[in-house]
XYZ file of C-alpha atoms in Angstrom:
388
model
C 0.000 0.000 0.000
C 1.318 3.409 -0.922
C 1.149 6.299 1.546
C -0.472 9.311 -0.083
C 0.984 12.647 1.106
C -0.613 15.950 0.164
C 1.985 18.645 -0.593
C -0.163 21.224 1.166
C 0.141 19.167 4.369
C 3.949 19.179 4.079
C 4.040 22.942 3.548
C 1.795 23.422 6.620
C 4.024 21.209 8.732
C 7.167 23.187 7.852
C 5.350 26.476 8.513
C 4.335 25.268 11.968
C 7.896 24.216 12.810
C 9.244 27.608 11.700
C 6.671 29.478 13.794
C 7.547 27.385 16.857
C 11.259 28.116 16.404
C 10.626 31.858 16.153
C 8.435 31.756 19.305
C 11.173 29.917 21.221
C 13.762 32.463 20.115
C 11.593 35.378 21.227
C 10.932 33.824 24.653
C 14.652 33.185 25.106
C 15.449 36.790 24.227
C 12.833 38.138 26.676
C 13.839 35.956 29.599
C 17.537 36.220 28.948
C 17.637 40.019 28.944
C 18.565 40.115 25.229
C 21.171 37.353 25.337
C 20.556 34.101 23.463
C 21.542 31.216 25.711
C 23.205 28.361 23.875
C 24.202 24.894 24.983
C 24.437 21.341 23.766
C 21.325 20.068 21.943
C 18.464 18.994 24.260
C 20.445 20.061 27.367
C 19.046 22.678 29.749
C 21.430 25.360 30.968
C 21.772 25.232 34.745
C 21.448 28.805 35.974
C 21.042 29.711 39.688
C 17.573 30.976 40.672
C 19.001 34.331 41.759
C 20.600 34.810 38.326
C 17.342 33.956 36.569
C 15.478 36.592 38.587
C 18.216 39.136 37.953
C 18.179 38.479 34.204
C 14.424 38.864 33.990
C 14.363 42.148 35.884
C 17.612 43.577 34.601
C 18.621 44.280 38.227
C 20.727 42.665 40.898
C 18.001 41.116 43.078
C 18.690 39.453 46.435
C 16.457 37.233 48.529
C 15.972 40.119 50.949
C 14.542 42.223 48.109
C 11.811 39.635 47.550
C 10.469 39.623 51.113
C 6.973 41.061 51.595
C 6.516 44.453 53.208
C 5.088 44.964 56.679
C 2.165 47.306 55.922
C -1.296 45.786 56.490
C -3.398 48.949 56.654
C -2.499 52.264 55.079
C -2.690 55.445 57.143
C -6.121 56.969 56.953
C -9.483 57.695 58.469
C -11.000 55.388 61.074
C -14.556 54.439 60.232
C -17.359 53.312 62.515
C -19.193 50.022 62.080
C -22.439 51.041 60.370
C -24.184 47.890 61.633
C -23.549 48.689 65.296
C -26.752 49.673 67.095
C -25.309 51.035 70.322
C -24.390 49.920 73.830
C -26.805 48.425 76.327
C -26.698 50.339 79.621
C -28.093 48.360 82.570
C -26.839 50.559 85.419
C -26.497 54.350 85.851
C -22.855 53.844 86.838
C -22.027 52.702 83.314
C -24.013 55.564 81.761
C -21.514 58.000 83.275
C -18.637 56.127 81.635
C -19.959 54.821 78.321
C -22.453 56.533 76.032
C -25.163 54.269 74.615
C -24.484 55.969 71.280
C -20.703 55.534 71.328
C -19.546 54.437 67.861
C -17.833 51.099 67.415
C -14.613 51.925 65.577
C -13.084 49.505 63.061
C -9.316 49.866 63.356
C -8.364 46.890 61.209
C -9.958 43.996 59.321
C -8.359 40.942 57.787
C -6.904 38.861 60.618
C -7.694 35.178 60.951
C -7.919 35.203 64.752
C -7.104 38.485 66.490
C -5.864 38.036 70.052
C -3.678 39.436 72.803
C -4.215 43.231 72.501
C -1.711 45.191 74.606
C -1.069 48.954 74.625
C 2.596 49.982 74.314
C 2.625 53.584 75.500
C 6.292 54.149 74.617
C 5.446 53.737 70.920
C 1.803 54.878 70.984
C 0.696 51.618 69.440
C -1.592 48.705 70.141
C 0.068 45.325 69.734
C -2.111 42.346 68.828
C -1.567 38.782 67.672
C -3.005 36.987 64.669
C -2.464 33.502 66.051
C -2.968 31.116 63.080
C -1.356 33.668 60.750
C 1.715 33.634 63.031
C 2.001 37.415 63.174
C 2.337 40.068 65.827
C 0.844 43.285 64.479
C 0.679 46.887 65.640
C -1.942 49.589 65.160
C -0.448 53.085 65.404
C -2.346 55.891 67.063
C -0.659 58.665 65.070
C -2.072 57.709 61.665
C -4.107 54.488 62.156
C -1.762 52.371 60.039
C -1.256 48.694 60.844
C 2.087 46.974 60.407
C 3.546 43.554 61.073
C 5.979 43.751 63.987
C 7.007 40.083 64.014
C 6.376 37.819 61.032
C 6.398 34.044 61.468
C 5.927 34.016 65.240
C 5.791 30.770 67.165
C 1.992 31.054 67.368
C 1.978 33.995 69.774
C -1.275 34.511 71.645
C -1.369 36.781 74.696
C 0.886 39.821 75.099
C 1.598 42.199 77.976
C 3.699 45.354 78.209
C 5.946 45.975 81.219
C 6.705 49.376 82.743
C 9.982 49.635 80.816
C 8.200 49.081 77.491
C 9.396 45.504 77.031
C 6.781 43.002 75.877
C 6.011 39.561 77.293
C 4.444 36.961 75.010
C 2.637 33.637 75.306
C 3.906 31.242 72.647
C 1.999 28.074 71.747
C 4.660 26.803 69.368
C 7.686 26.968 71.677
C 5.374 26.447 74.691
C 6.926 29.259 76.650
C 6.748 32.792 77.950
C 9.114 34.934 75.902
C 10.232 38.547 76.067
C 10.977 41.230 73.450
C 12.607 44.577 74.057
C 10.519 47.656 73.378
C 11.841 48.122 69.828
C 11.665 44.425 68.933
C 15.335 44.196 68.031
C 16.080 40.539 67.449
C 14.042 37.439 68.198
C 11.850 37.151 71.306
C 13.849 35.406 74.033
C 12.259 32.414 75.837
C 12.204 33.161 79.570
C 9.865 30.593 81.180
C 9.854 27.186 79.482
C 9.479 24.542 82.230
C 7.912 23.959 85.611
C 9.711 21.517 87.919
C 11.670 20.120 84.985
C 8.710 19.576 82.665
C 7.696 21.648 79.656
C 4.781 24.007 79.994
C 1.577 23.089 78.150
C 0.910 26.108 75.896
C 0.834 29.490 77.661
C -2.254 31.414 76.603
C -2.678 34.782 78.311
C -0.322 37.006 80.291
C -0.422 40.173 82.354
C 2.103 42.280 84.269
C 1.317 43.064 87.896
C 2.023 46.473 89.491
C 5.032 44.926 91.282
C 6.506 43.806 87.943
C 5.722 40.112 88.328
C 4.433 38.185 85.290
C 1.212 36.199 85.560
C 0.147 33.692 82.906
C -2.238 30.825 82.220
C -1.180 27.442 80.846
C -3.983 25.363 79.283
C -3.508 22.715 76.563
C -5.251 24.474 73.660
C -2.038 25.163 71.738
C -0.967 21.498 71.729
C -4.325 19.974 70.744
C -5.316 22.429 67.969
C -3.039 22.381 64.885
C -4.208 25.839 63.840
C -2.957 27.197 67.169
C 0.376 25.385 67.416
C 1.446 21.749 66.987
C 0.107 18.520 68.429
C 1.971 17.239 71.478
C 1.384 15.295 74.655
C 1.368 17.434 77.805
C 4.217 16.752 80.200
C 2.420 18.327 83.161
C -0.572 16.661 84.798
C -2.179 19.991 85.721
C -3.434 23.169 84.000
C -2.490 26.152 86.090
C -1.996 29.860 86.519
C 1.535 30.941 87.442
C 3.376 33.934 88.856
C 6.907 34.578 87.609
C 9.238 36.988 89.400
C 11.830 38.253 86.861
C 14.021 39.742 89.591
C 14.367 36.433 91.449
C 13.891 34.156 88.419
C 11.266 32.372 90.495
C 8.176 30.587 89.142
C 5.237 29.876 91.460
C 2.207 27.698 90.706
C -0.707 29.666 92.140
C -3.835 27.637 91.338
C -5.132 24.798 89.139
C -8.095 24.810 86.753
C -9.731 22.584 84.163
C -8.500 24.891 81.368
C -7.347 28.349 82.516
C -7.543 30.989 79.810
C -7.760 34.741 80.493
C -5.901 36.445 83.333
C -5.974 39.993 84.723
C -5.224 41.871 87.936
C -6.932 44.868 89.474
C -5.132 48.201 89.254
C -3.839 47.841 92.830
C -2.739 44.243 92.264
C -4.888 42.980 95.145
C -7.466 41.066 93.087
C -6.719 38.324 90.576
C -9.146 37.232 87.872
C -8.742 33.972 85.919
C -11.193 32.436 83.477
C -11.764 28.703 83.099
C -13.023 27.856 79.602
C -12.977 24.060 79.493
C -16.303 24.325 77.634
C -14.308 25.290 74.539
C -12.660 21.848 74.367
C -15.849 20.740 72.649
C -14.578 22.589 69.572
C -11.489 20.355 69.386
C -11.827 17.051 67.469
C -11.449 14.094 69.801
C -12.185 16.080 72.952
C -15.345 16.547 74.983
C -16.552 19.896 76.232
C -15.934 20.661 79.871
C -18.421 22.462 82.076
C -16.514 25.673 82.779
C -17.243 29.045 81.142
C -16.669 31.441 83.990
C -14.315 33.931 85.618
C -12.974 33.183 89.087
C -11.661 35.764 91.539
C -8.887 35.566 94.136
C -7.907 38.126 96.767
C -4.435 38.728 98.124
C -3.945 37.916 101.769
C -1.877 39.927 104.200
C 0.854 37.277 104.087
C 1.180 37.705 100.309
C -0.680 34.512 99.450
C -3.943 34.259 97.550
C -7.295 33.090 98.882
C -11.017 33.724 98.778
C -11.378 31.816 95.552
C -14.889 32.243 94.188
C -16.791 32.397 90.917
C -17.132 36.012 89.858
C -19.246 35.776 86.690
C -20.310 33.385 83.950
C -21.064 34.046 80.286
C -24.401 32.958 78.846
C -23.067 32.882 75.289
C -19.774 31.161 74.617
C -17.012 31.598 77.173
C -14.919 34.409 78.712
C -11.760 34.042 76.647
C -10.126 37.260 77.883
C -10.935 40.457 79.775
C -9.600 43.771 80.983
C -9.848 45.656 84.271
C -10.087 49.430 84.613
C -9.148 51.864 87.379
C -12.633 51.533 88.931
C -12.098 47.814 89.462
C -14.652 46.932 86.780
C -14.176 43.883 84.597
C -14.832 44.093 80.832
C -15.385 40.479 79.753
C -15.330 38.882 76.304
C -18.019 36.470 75.136
C -19.456 34.989 71.959
C -21.933 37.850 71.626
C -19.777 40.835 72.604
C -18.427 42.519 75.735
C -20.081 42.327 79.154
C -19.290 44.863 81.877
C -19.257 43.953 85.585
C -18.609 46.083 88.655
C -16.036 45.042 91.249
C -18.976 43.896 93.400
C -20.150 41.499 90.681
C -23.063 43.619 89.424
C -23.681 43.454 85.696
C -23.559 47.014 84.383
C -24.119 46.622 80.666
C -23.338 44.977 77.367
C -21.692 45.889 74.063
C -23.225 43.734 71.287
C -20.384 43.202 68.838
C -22.112 40.655 66.620
C -19.003 38.450 66.650
C -17.016 36.393 69.127
C -14.684 38.566 71.175
C -11.419 36.954 72.255
C -9.703 39.628 74.348
C -9.618 43.292 75.359
C -7.217 45.973 76.527
C -7.412 49.583 77.625
C -5.029 52.085 76.087
C -4.592 55.129 73.913
C -2.731 58.244 74.973
C -5.532 59.227 77.355
C -6.291 55.675 78.501
C -9.961 55.967 77.519
C -9.959 53.634 74.538
C -11.111 50.026 74.907
C -9.464 47.868 72.241
C -11.430 44.768 71.253
C -10.001 41.747 69.416
C -12.911 40.061 67.667
C -12.218 37.383 65.082
C -11.099 39.019 61.854
C -11.253 42.570 63.231
C -9.622 44.903 65.716
C -12.278 47.237 67.121
C -12.405 50.060 69.672
C -14.788 52.001 71.899
C -13.951 55.381 73.441
C -15.186 55.997 76.982
C -16.498 59.357 78.121
C -13.910 62.049 78.860
C -13.290 62.934 82.484
C -14.516 59.629 83.859
């Protein structure tokens, strides 16, 4: 059998080959910065990645040049949440401090899980963690910009600022309490890593007492939730709140809980608040929810110890992840539906309906009247009345 070949098919084949060769030559010229790269037939030329980038851009590019910037929000106007319908005032005491018509300010949006707000007065900025995103961010009072302060953290959660401007962190990944200097020069340094020779669980929240001591909680959330750290078996058989004295390098186990979470002290350091949120274990695959979703209170005894342990308040929606105290002794408590305000006597004063789960809070701003609210994907704020 003879193979019949149409001459028009042959001409089309050669035209296609010529077009492909021209295309290859043009691509080589574009990517090679005008230089045709030649080598043995069918053999790729091994060129370092840095050289390839430099040839394409026509510049000497280093790895450092390719790193992302730190800006997350450009300087600009702060807008109020148009969906916010005002604050619920349940007691005249709160009406003198918080207007029912106070706007809910949106300082930043775009985090995965905002946590650990802490005001750093020395830099006029609010530090806050984005835990799963492994970032420590800062909102600046001067122009409302937001920048990344530490990228690729070890799953930082809670933060607290000491009197000298240094910052203490809770790290789920390294399972420690670490410290940064006020300007964040260099890596955070692990300070508290073990208790009685065993690794901590996953420190969650931290606060600095008036005497300079560091208080923190140590539940297991960061070692049972991959989005919050890495899976690991706890070495300790208890979940506790601790006091660390930096001057003496002394760590004291103060009290045990099912799953301690938030921690705060009154302005005079005489009252300790710790939340137990074992209820939230129901959100972790393979775990059952505990019964606790409450804040407990301790009072300092004359001998320096802590007693009078009692339940202070309980949230009806979700659990009290974190909270902040003010100079009146009031407690501003996070919950799944917003922020609840309690007097030092345990009287509920009011409610701020956020419409999202609130994880933690902090007072700050140059005048101390701004309540910063970490709520899921957003950093929010409320300004209290002047002169109160």
